[in-house]
Amino acid sequence: MRAIGRDPVFAERGDGAELVDVDGNRYLDYVCSWGPLILGHANPGVVEAVRDAAARGTSFGVPTGAEIALAGEVAERFRSVEMTRMVNSGTEAAMSALRLARAATGRDAVVKFAGAYHGHVDGLLAEAGSGLATHGLPASPGVTAAQTAETVVVPWNDSDAVRAALAERPVAAIIAEPVPANMGVVQPRKGFLELLRAAADEHGALLVLDEVISGFRVARGGAQELYGVDADLTVMGKVLGGGLPAAAFGGRRELMERVAPAGDVYQAGTLSGNPLAVAAGLATLVQLDAAAYGRLGALTGRLAAGLREAAGDRPVQVASVCGLLTVFFNDEPVSDFAAASACDLDAHARFCRALLERGVYAPPSQFEAWFLSLAHDEAAIDRTVEAAAEAFQDVSA
Ligand SMILES: Cc1ncc(COP(=O)(O)O)c(C=O)c1O
């Protein structure tokens, strides 16, 4: 909220597509807890499942049948995932997946993309140095140069930079958000994910796709289904936990069997596979059938088209993929972090403030995605578009 010059909204409760603040103001919520709430707030099926699970005990420290059922749901949706390890956050999942990738390849370096976010793993809080594919520099105080020294940061959608990075040194993994949503939504250029897959194979690196946002959202089988590219390791979170803390990483059996206790790569967590989080995740996934994705895609399309029309000939780009959207204040389509950073951030801030005044809570940063839920109906979308038409006028005034 500082980015748009406002105090934070303090939540009192959520109700379907709406967030209610402590002063009783209702907002159409396009943040949805930054992604987990694909069914909206307080979905009855999820609430009931969590209540039932809590009544049976909140944590055991031994496996449950529900964990196995959730791993089964994941494997059924992601053909590249045969085994899954549950953890508590996307950060933990990304960190653990990279540990496994380093162990499996016997290499240290990791390639990541500028503007992509994989949680606050020290080594991944790295910024590009000067040059095409240099070692990363710490992006936060408290992160040491040694921690980012094995992270190579390259521009998204830049095939030459990827090739250069892999040619220069042995790389354990390329880690990517297959549809980056943390620089705003920036789709991969045609063929770019295929290039990552081929380059990883050619150089003996693993392709780690971070589907913490895209998984269970852009399609039933995530971005891997949408774009037809398989990962070696997949990082999952958000929707997987249905609004409670659950995340996971998974992949081929022979890789995952390196993870302790089956294998020698240490990984553990007191509350991993927590029964409440697993219950919320399962209760969410069972509602996400093909029809649900058809509906989410149609709602996203309606909102994107409405926003484009409301923007008229202003220098605005609306980027969208099923369940995700970004309004960029830029006169060119945005294809990487440099372009996202060149947007008119002040216009974006005024737009968000104007939306909030009209009861629409869009993410208050140019570098985040709007998250749609299945609780957003056509009437909510149309109300949003009306508010946006007025908000665009405020920005131009
Ligand atoms: C793509 C991606 N990966 C990883 C993470 C980290 O997840 P968590 O916040 O659960 O640690 C996020 C969080 O927003 C994310 O968007």
PDB file of N, CA, C and O and ligand atoms in Angstrom, residues 33-36 88-94 116-121 175-182 209-214 235-238 245-247 368 371, ligand 1:
ATOM      1  N   SER A  33      -5.829 -13.108  -1.057  1.00  0.00           N
ATOM      2  CA  SER A  33      -4.714 -13.636  -0.266  1.00  0.00           C
ATOM      3  C   SER A  33      -3.487 -13.926  -1.130  1.00  0.00           C
ATOM      4  O   SER A  33      -2.672 -14.780  -0.807  1.00  0.00           O
ATOM      5  N   TRP A  34      -3.351 -13.213  -2.238  1.00  0.00           N
ATOM      6  CA  TRP A  34      -2.242 -13.381  -3.189  1.00  0.00           C
ATOM      7  C   TRP A  34      -2.271 -14.757  -3.853  1.00  0.00           C
ATOM      8  O   TRP A  34      -1.231 -15.334  -4.133  1.00  0.00           O
ATOM      9  N   GLY A  35      -3.497 -15.262  -4.058  1.00  0.00           N
ATOM     10  CA  GLY A  35      -3.604 -16.427  -4.936  1.00  0.00           C
ATOM     11  C   GLY A  35      -4.248 -17.688  -4.422  1.00  0.00           C
ATOM     12  O   GLY A  35      -4.842 -18.421  -5.208  1.00  0.00           O
ATOM     13  N   PRO A  36      -4.139 -18.011  -3.125  1.00  0.00           N
ATOM     14  CA  PRO A  36      -4.688 -19.298  -2.705  1.00  0.00           C
ATOM     15  C   PRO A  36      -6.209 -19.429  -2.890  1.00  0.00           C
ATOM     16  O   PRO A  36      -6.709 -20.522  -3.121  1.00  0.00           O
ATOM     17  N   ASN A  88       5.505 -26.343   3.976  1.00  0.00           N
ATOM     18  CA  ASN A  88       4.547 -25.370   4.509  1.00  0.00           C
ATOM     19  C   ASN A  88       4.421 -24.074   3.724  1.00  0.00           C
ATOM     20  O   ASN A  88       3.483 -23.327   3.920  1.00  0.00           O
ATOM     21  N   SER A  89       5.389 -23.784   2.894  1.00  0.00           N
ATOM     22  CA  SER A  89       5.324 -22.525   2.128  1.00  0.00           C
ATOM     23  C   SER A  89       6.026 -22.700   0.793  1.00  0.00           C
ATOM     24  O   SER A  89       6.874 -23.598   0.622  1.00  0.00           O
ATOM     25  N   GLY A  90       5.691 -21.805  -0.125  1.00  0.00           N
ATOM     26  CA  GLY A  90       6.334 -21.831  -1.430  1.00  0.00           C
ATOM     27  C   GLY A  90       7.833 -21.599  -1.322  1.00  0.00           C
ATOM     28  O   GLY A  90       8.625 -22.167  -2.081  1.00  0.00           O
ATOM     29  N   THR A  91       8.224 -20.758  -0.371  1.00  0.00           N
ATOM     30  CA  THR A  91       9.648 -20.503  -0.143  1.00  0.00           C
ATOM     31  C   THR A  91      10.378 -21.807   0.172  1.00  0.00           C
ATOM     32  O   THR A  91      11.420 -22.119  -0.423  1.00  0.00           O
ATOM     33  N   GLU A  92       9.789 -22.557   1.101  1.00  0.00           N
ATOM     34  CA  GLU A  92      10.405 -23.821   1.519  1.00  0.00           C
ATOM     35  C   GLU A  92      10.451 -24.813   0.340  1.00  0.00           C
ATOM     36  O   GLU A  92      11.430 -25.552   0.174  1.00  0.00           O
ATOM     37  N   ALA A  93       9.390 -24.812  -0.453  1.00  0.00           N
ATOM     38  CA  ALA A  93       9.337 -25.742  -1.586  1.00  0.00           C
ATOM     39  C   ALA A  93      10.430 -25.421  -2.604  1.00  0.00           C
ATOM     40  O   ALA A  93      11.128 -26.319  -3.097  1.00  0.00           O
ATOM     41  N   ALA A  94      10.589 -24.123  -2.917  1.00  0.00           N
ATOM     42  CA  ALA A  94      11.608 -23.732  -3.896  1.00  0.00           C
ATOM     43  C   ALA A  94      13.008 -24.042  -3.367  1.00  0.00           C
ATOM     44  O   ALA A  94      13.865 -24.581  -4.088  1.00  0.00           O
ATOM     45  N   ALA A 116      11.502 -12.524 -11.497  1.00  0.00           N
ATOM     46  CA  ALA A 116      10.764 -13.700 -11.014  1.00  0.00           C
ATOM     47  C   ALA A 116      10.954 -13.802  -9.510  1.00  0.00           C
ATOM     48  O   ALA A 116      11.991 -13.394  -8.982  1.00  0.00           O
ATOM     49  N   TYR A 117       9.959 -14.339  -8.812  1.00  0.00           N
ATOM     50  CA  TYR A 117      10.028 -14.475  -7.360  1.00  0.00           C
ATOM     51  C   TYR A 117       9.770 -15.933  -7.007  1.00  0.00           C
ATOM     52  O   TYR A 117       8.840 -16.547  -7.519  1.00  0.00           O
ATOM     53  N   HIS A 118      10.626 -16.462  -6.154  1.00  0.00           N
ATOM     54  CA  HIS A 118      10.467 -17.854  -5.730  1.00  0.00           C
ATOM     55  C   HIS A 118      10.455 -17.936  -4.210  1.00  0.00           C
ATOM     56  O   HIS A 118      10.959 -18.896  -3.628  1.00  0.00           O
ATOM     57  N   GLY A 119       9.911 -16.898  -3.561  1.00  0.00           N
ATOM     58  CA  GLY A 119       9.947 -16.844  -2.108  1.00  0.00           C
ATOM     59  C   GLY A 119      11.248 -16.209  -1.661  1.00  0.00           C
ATOM     60  O   GLY A 119      12.076 -15.801  -2.478  1.00  0.00           O
ATOM     61  N   HIS A 120      11.435 -16.158  -0.334  1.00  0.00           N
ATOM     62  CA  HIS A 120      12.583 -15.393   0.178  1.00  0.00           C
ATOM     63  C   HIS A 120      13.778 -16.291   0.497  1.00  0.00           C
ATOM     64  O   HIS A 120      14.488 -16.096   1.483  1.00  0.00           O
ATOM     65  N   VAL A 121      14.000 -17.284  -0.357  1.00  0.00           N
ATOM     66  CA  VAL A 121      15.201 -18.106  -0.269  1.00  0.00           C
ATOM     67  C   VAL A 121      16.415 -17.184  -0.448  1.00  0.00           C
ATOM     68  O   VAL A 121      16.480 -16.456  -1.442  1.00  0.00           O
ATOM     69  N   ILE A 175      15.499 -22.284 -12.874  1.00  0.00           N
ATOM     70  CA  ILE A 175      14.226 -22.155 -12.146  1.00  0.00           C
ATOM     71  C   ILE A 175      13.442 -21.003 -12.748  1.00  0.00           C
ATOM     72  O   ILE A 175      13.992 -19.918 -12.966  1.00  0.00           O
ATOM     73  N   ALA A 176      12.176 -21.281 -13.075  1.00  0.00           N
ATOM     74  CA  ALA A 176      11.352 -20.269 -13.749  1.00  0.00           C
ATOM     75  C   ALA A 176       9.917 -20.357 -13.279  1.00  0.00           C
ATOM     76  O   ALA A 176       9.413 -21.446 -13.000  1.00  0.00           O
ATOM     77  N   GLU A 177       9.261 -19.192 -13.192  1.00  0.00           N
ATOM     78  CA  GLU A 177       7.802 -19.176 -13.137  1.00  0.00           C
ATOM     79  C   GLU A 177       7.384 -19.323 -14.605  1.00  0.00           C
ATOM     80  O   GLU A 177       7.692 -18.439 -15.415  1.00  0.00           O
ATOM     81  N   PRO A 178       6.677 -20.396 -14.973  1.00  0.00           N
ATOM     82  CA  PRO A 178       6.378 -20.578 -16.399  1.00  0.00           C
ATOM     83  C   PRO A 178       5.511 -19.467 -16.980  1.00  0.00           C
ATOM     84  O   PRO A 178       5.614 -19.168 -18.172  1.00  0.00           O
ATOM     85  N   VAL A 179       4.632 -18.882 -16.162  1.00  0.00           N
ATOM     86  CA  VAL A 179       3.983 -17.608 -16.523  1.00  0.00           C
ATOM     87  C   VAL A 179       4.341 -16.667 -15.390  1.00  0.00           C
ATOM     88  O   VAL A 179       3.676 -16.667 -14.359  1.00  0.00           O
ATOM     89  N   PRO A 180       5.387 -15.883 -15.529  1.00  0.00           N
ATOM     90  CA  PRO A 180       5.737 -14.995 -14.427  1.00  0.00           C
ATOM     91  C   PRO A 180       4.533 -14.125 -14.044  1.00  0.00           C
ATOM     92  O   PRO A 180       3.837 -13.611 -14.908  1.00  0.00           O
ATOM     93  N   ALA A 181       4.319 -14.024 -12.733  1.00  0.00           N
ATOM     94  CA  ALA A 181       3.215 -13.185 -12.249  1.00  0.00           C
ATOM     95  C   ALA A 181       3.722 -12.218 -11.194  1.00  0.00           C
ATOM     96  O   ALA A 181       2.954 -11.447 -10.634  1.00  0.00           O
ATOM     97  N   ASN A 182       5.042 -12.258 -10.939  1.00  0.00           N
ATOM     98  CA  ASN A 182       5.613 -11.391  -9.912  1.00  0.00           C
ATOM     99  C   ASN A 182       6.349 -10.184 -10.502  1.00  0.00           C
ATOM    100  O   ASN A 182       7.045  -9.464  -9.788  1.00  0.00           O
ATOM    101  N   LEU A 209      10.155 -25.835 -12.570  1.00  0.00           N
ATOM    102  CA  LEU A 209       9.097 -24.859 -12.843  1.00  0.00           C
ATOM    103  C   LEU A 209       8.367 -24.537 -11.547  1.00  0.00           C
ATOM    104  O   LEU A 209       7.866 -25.435 -10.861  1.00  0.00           O
ATOM    105  N   ASP A 210       8.378 -23.258 -11.214  1.00  0.00           N
ATOM    106  CA  ASP A 210       7.721 -22.774 -10.001  1.00  0.00           C
ATOM    107  C   ASP A 210       6.277 -22.446 -10.355  1.00  0.00           C
ATOM    108  O   ASP A 210       5.988 -21.409 -10.948  1.00  0.00           O
ATOM    109  N   GLU A 211       5.402 -23.378  -9.985  1.00  0.00           N
ATOM    110  CA  GLU A 211       3.970 -23.214 -10.283  1.00  0.00           C
ATOM    111  C   GLU A 211       3.202 -22.821  -9.026  1.00  0.00           C
ATOM    112  O   GLU A 211       2.032 -23.167  -8.882  1.00  0.00           O
ATOM    113  N   VAL A 212       3.870 -22.117  -8.130  1.00  0.00           N
ATOM    114  CA  VAL A 212       3.200 -21.690  -6.893  1.00  0.00           C
ATOM    115  C   VAL A 212       1.977 -20.821  -7.233  1.00  0.00           C
ATOM    116  O   VAL A 212       0.922 -20.961  -6.609  1.00  0.00           O
ATOM    117  N   ILE A 213       2.098 -19.968  -8.245  1.00  0.00           N
ATOM    118  CA  ILE A 213       0.938 -19.176  -8.671  1.00  0.00           C
ATOM    119  C   ILE A 213       0.172 -19.888  -9.793  1.00  0.00           C
ATOM    120  O   ILE A 213      -1.047 -20.030  -9.735  1.00  0.00           O
ATOM    121  N   SER A 214       0.888 -20.355 -10.808  1.00  0.00           N
ATOM    122  CA  SER A 214       0.193 -20.872 -11.999  1.00  0.00           C
ATOM    123  C   SER A 214      -0.437 -22.242 -11.768  1.00  0.00           C
ATOM    124  O   SER A 214      -1.448 -22.581 -12.387  1.00  0.00           O
ATOM    125  N   VAL A 235       7.423 -26.844  -8.357  1.00  0.00           N
ATOM    126  CA  VAL A 235       7.238 -26.198  -7.053  1.00  0.00           C
ATOM    127  C   VAL A 235       5.782 -25.729  -6.996  1.00  0.00           C
ATOM    128  O   VAL A 235       5.305 -25.079  -7.929  1.00  0.00           O
ATOM    129  N   MET A 236       5.091 -26.091  -5.914  1.00  0.00           N
ATOM    130  CA  MET A 236       3.656 -25.786  -5.800  1.00  0.00           C
ATOM    131  C   MET A 236       3.357 -25.124  -4.461  1.00  0.00           C
ATOM    132  O   MET A 236       4.105 -25.305  -3.496  1.00  0.00           O
ATOM    133  N   GLY A 237       2.249 -24.387  -4.401  1.00  0.00           N
ATOM    134  CA  GLY A 237       1.818 -23.765  -3.149  1.00  0.00           C
ATOM    135  C   GLY A 237       0.455 -23.126  -3.356  1.00  0.00           C
ATOM    136  O   GLY A 237      -0.337 -23.588  -4.174  1.00  0.00           O
ATOM    137  N   LYS A 238       0.190 -22.066  -2.631  1.00  0.00           N
ATOM    138  CA  LYS A 238      -1.039 -21.254  -2.773  1.00  0.00           C
ATOM    139  C   LYS A 238      -2.307 -22.120  -2.900  1.00  0.00           C
ATOM    140  O   LYS A 238      -2.769 -22.653  -1.907  1.00  0.00           O
ATOM    141  N   PRO A 245      -1.682 -22.996   5.240  1.00  0.00           N
ATOM    142  CA  PRO A 245      -0.278 -23.118   4.825  1.00  0.00           C
ATOM    143  C   PRO A 245       0.095 -24.532   4.370  1.00  0.00           C
ATOM    144  O   PRO A 245       0.344 -25.406   5.190  1.00  0.00           O
ATOM    145  N   ALA A 246       0.082 -24.714   3.053  1.00  0.00           N
ATOM    146  CA  ALA A 246       0.606 -25.960   2.482  1.00  0.00           C
ATOM    147  C   ALA A 246       1.286 -25.629   1.167  1.00  0.00           C
ATOM    148  O   ALA A 246       0.848 -24.749   0.434  1.00  0.00           O
ATOM    149  N   ALA A 247       2.355 -26.338   0.890  1.00  0.00           N
ATOM    150  CA  ALA A 247       3.063 -26.209  -0.375  1.00  0.00           C
ATOM    151  C   ALA A 247       3.732 -27.553  -0.617  1.00  0.00           C
ATOM    152  O   ALA A 247       3.655 -28.453   0.230  1.00  0.00           O
ATOM    153  N   GLU A 368       2.496  -7.053  -9.537  1.00  0.00           N
ATOM    154  CA  GLU A 368       1.709  -8.180  -9.027  1.00  0.00           C
ATOM    155  C   GLU A 368       0.568  -8.466  -9.993  1.00  0.00           C
ATOM    156  O   GLU A 368       0.192  -7.611 -10.789  1.00  0.00           O
ATOM    157  N   PHE A 371      -5.751 -11.551  -8.943  1.00  0.00           N
ATOM    158  CA  PHE A 371      -6.160 -12.946  -8.816  1.00  0.00           C
ATOM    159  C   PHE A 371      -7.686 -13.014  -8.863  1.00  0.00           C
ATOM    160  O   PHE A 371      -8.357 -12.431  -8.004  1.00  0.00           O
TER     161      PHE A 371
HETATM  162  C1  LIG B   1       5.955 -17.938  -7.895  1.00  0.00           C
HETATM  163  C2  LIG B   1       6.124 -17.935  -6.412  1.00  0.00           C
HETATM  164  N1  LIG B   1       6.978 -18.813  -5.862  1.00  0.00           N
HETATM  165  C3  LIG B   1       7.164 -18.878  -4.531  1.00  0.00           C
HETATM  166  C4  LIG B   1       6.505 -18.024  -3.685  1.00  0.00           C
HETATM  167  C5  LIG B   1       6.735 -18.108  -2.219  1.00  0.00           C
HETATM  168  O1  LIG B   1       5.624 -18.672  -1.595  1.00  0.00           O
HETATM  169  P1  LIG B   1       5.347 -18.386  -0.043  1.00  0.00           P
HETATM  170  O2  LIG B   1       4.911 -16.964   0.071  1.00  0.00           O
HETATM  171  O3  LIG B   1       4.268 -19.386   0.285  1.00  0.00           O
HETATM  172  O4  LIG B   1       6.620 -18.669   0.670  1.00  0.00           O
HETATM  173  C6  LIG B   1       5.610 -17.088  -4.210  1.00  0.00           C
HETATM  174  C7  LIG B   1       4.890 -16.154  -3.321  1.00  0.00           C
HETATM  175  O5  LIG B   1       4.211 -15.257  -3.724  1.00  0.00           O
HETATM  176  C8  LIG B   1       5.424 -17.042  -5.606  1.00  0.00           C
HETATM  177  O6  LIG B   1       4.593 -16.162  -6.154  1.00  0.00           O
END
